[in-house]
Structure formats: C-alpha cells, structure tokens
GROMACS .gro file of C-alpha atoms in nm:
model
   87
    1MET     CA    1   0.002   0.028  -0.011
    2LYS     CA    2   0.144   0.351  -0.106
    3VAL     CA    3   0.132   0.609   0.151
    4SER     CA    4   0.211   0.966   0.046
    5ALA     CA    5   0.485   1.146   0.222
    6TRP     CA    6   0.273   1.419   0.373
    7PHE     CA    7   0.085   1.155   0.555
    8LEU     CA    8   0.403   1.039   0.706
    9LYS     CA    9   0.508   1.367   0.803
   10ALA     CA   10   0.187   1.449   0.954
   11LEU     CA   11   0.194   1.141   1.160
   12ASN     CA   12   0.541   1.217   1.276
   13TRP     CA   13   0.415   1.581   1.394
   14ILE     CA   14   0.142   1.421   1.581
   15ALA     CA   15   0.379   1.181   1.748
   16TRP     CA   16   0.596   1.462   1.877
   17ILE     CA   17   0.322   1.681   1.973
   18SER     CA   18   0.129   1.382   2.182
   19ALA     CA   19   0.488   1.332   2.333
   20GLY     CA   20   0.514   1.697   2.443
   21MET     CA   21   0.150   1.710   2.584
   22GLY     CA   22   0.195   1.397   2.764
   23SER     CA   23   0.513   1.520   2.949
   24LEU     CA   24   0.348   1.858   2.996
   25PHE     CA   25   0.042   1.695   3.213
   26ILE     CA   26   0.292   1.469   3.390
   27LEU     CA   27   0.474   1.781   3.502
   28LEU     CA   28   0.162   1.942   3.613
   29GLY     CA   29   0.057   1.636   3.798
   30ILE     CA   30   0.403   1.631   3.969
   31ILE     CA   31   0.370   2.017   4.046
   32GLN     CA   32   0.034   1.986   4.185
   33ILE     CA   33   0.144   1.701   4.400
   34LEU     CA   34   0.441   1.920   4.530
   35PHE     CA   35   0.194   2.207   4.590
   36GLY     CA   36  -0.038   1.997   4.809
   37ILE     CA   37   0.257   1.874   5.009
   38TYR     CA   38   0.403   2.232   5.073
   39LEU     CA   39   0.080   2.358   5.160
   40LYS     CA   40   0.047   2.035   5.411
   41ILE     CA   41   0.407   2.109   5.542
   42ALA     CA   42   0.320   2.485   5.576
   43GLY     CA   43  -0.023   2.426   5.756
   44ILE     CA   44  -0.213   2.639   5.503
   45GLU     CA   45  -0.592   2.545   5.459
   46ARG     CA   46  -0.753   2.623   5.137
   47PRO     CA   47  -1.144   2.617   5.078
   48ASP     CA   48  -1.108   2.393   4.792
   49GLY     CA   49  -0.806   2.154   4.933
   50PRO     CA   50  -0.446   2.145   4.869
   51ARG     CA   51  -0.482   2.170   4.499
   52LEU     CA   52  -0.321   2.387   4.233
   53PHE     CA   53  -0.614   2.424   4.020
   54GLY     CA   54  -0.953   2.411   4.213
   55TYR     CA   55  -1.174   2.116   4.176
   56SER     CA   56  -0.932   1.902   3.989
   57GLU     CA   57  -0.792   1.559   4.066
   58ILE     CA   58  -0.429   1.479   4.066
   59VAL     CA   59  -0.492   1.136   3.883
   60ASN     CA   60  -0.659   1.317   3.572
   61PHE     CA   61  -0.323   1.458   3.478
   62PHE     CA   62  -0.158   1.100   3.475
   63ILE     CA   63  -0.469   0.979   3.305
   64LEU     CA   64  -0.464   1.223   3.031
   65SER     CA   65  -0.051   1.206   2.978
   66ALA     CA   66  -0.092   0.822   2.953
   67ASN     CA   67  -0.359   0.865   2.670
   68PHE     CA   68  -0.130   1.101   2.467
   69PHE     CA   69   0.162   0.843   2.522
   70ILE     CA   70  -0.065   0.574   2.378
   71ILE     CA   71  -0.125   0.811   2.069
   72MET     CA   72   0.218   0.878   2.033
   73ILE     CA   73   0.328   0.487   2.058
   74ALA     CA   74   0.043   0.428   1.800
   75SER     CA   75   0.172   0.680   1.561
   76ASN     CA   76   0.507   0.562   1.601
   77MET     CA   77   0.424   0.196   1.533
   78ILE     CA   78   0.247   0.313   1.221
   79LEU     CA   79   0.547   0.506   1.105
   80TYR     CA   80   0.763   0.211   1.170
   81LYS     CA   81   0.556  -0.017   0.963
   82TYR     CA   82   0.525   0.190   0.667
   83GLN     CA   83   0.939   0.290   0.684
   84ASN     CA   84   0.994  -0.100   0.678
   85ASN     CA   85   0.765  -0.173   0.394
   86LYS     CA   86   0.952   0.110   0.205
   87GLU     CA   87   1.296  -0.093   0.226
   0.00000   0.00000   0.00000
C-alpha cells in the first residue's frame, strides 16, 4: 500500500506533539503533588483543598498523559510499519 509523504510527515508531527503534551501533563501532576505537600507542611488551609487548580484531581493529569503517550506509541508503530515496507 502506497502512503504519501505528507501523511507520514503529519503522523510524525502528531507523535511529537503527543509526546510533548504527555510530558506537560505529567509535569502538571507533579507540580500539583508538590504544591499539596508544601501546603500540608506549611499548615495552610484552602477552601478547595490542597490543589493547585481548584476542583481538579491529580489522577486526571496522569490519565491524560497516558492517553497522549498511547497516541504517540500508535503513531510511531504506524510510521515504523510504513518505513519498513519501503525498504
């Protein structure tokens, strides 16, 4: 099956963007955990709890990052398949 070059280039961009977004959400989750630990140690009480962003759950950042990493892995698998068929 013949695949155009623009499709492979777009898939490569999707993989890189997904990796960046996954890393960003992991970083946000870690920052939120550290922020909560700091508030606990300092003894500061907030009305919405020890969260950086109100009414958000720490787990959601890690679930979202896992989804972006799955998109990245799937994109790389498709790229790998078509690059091996080319040779």
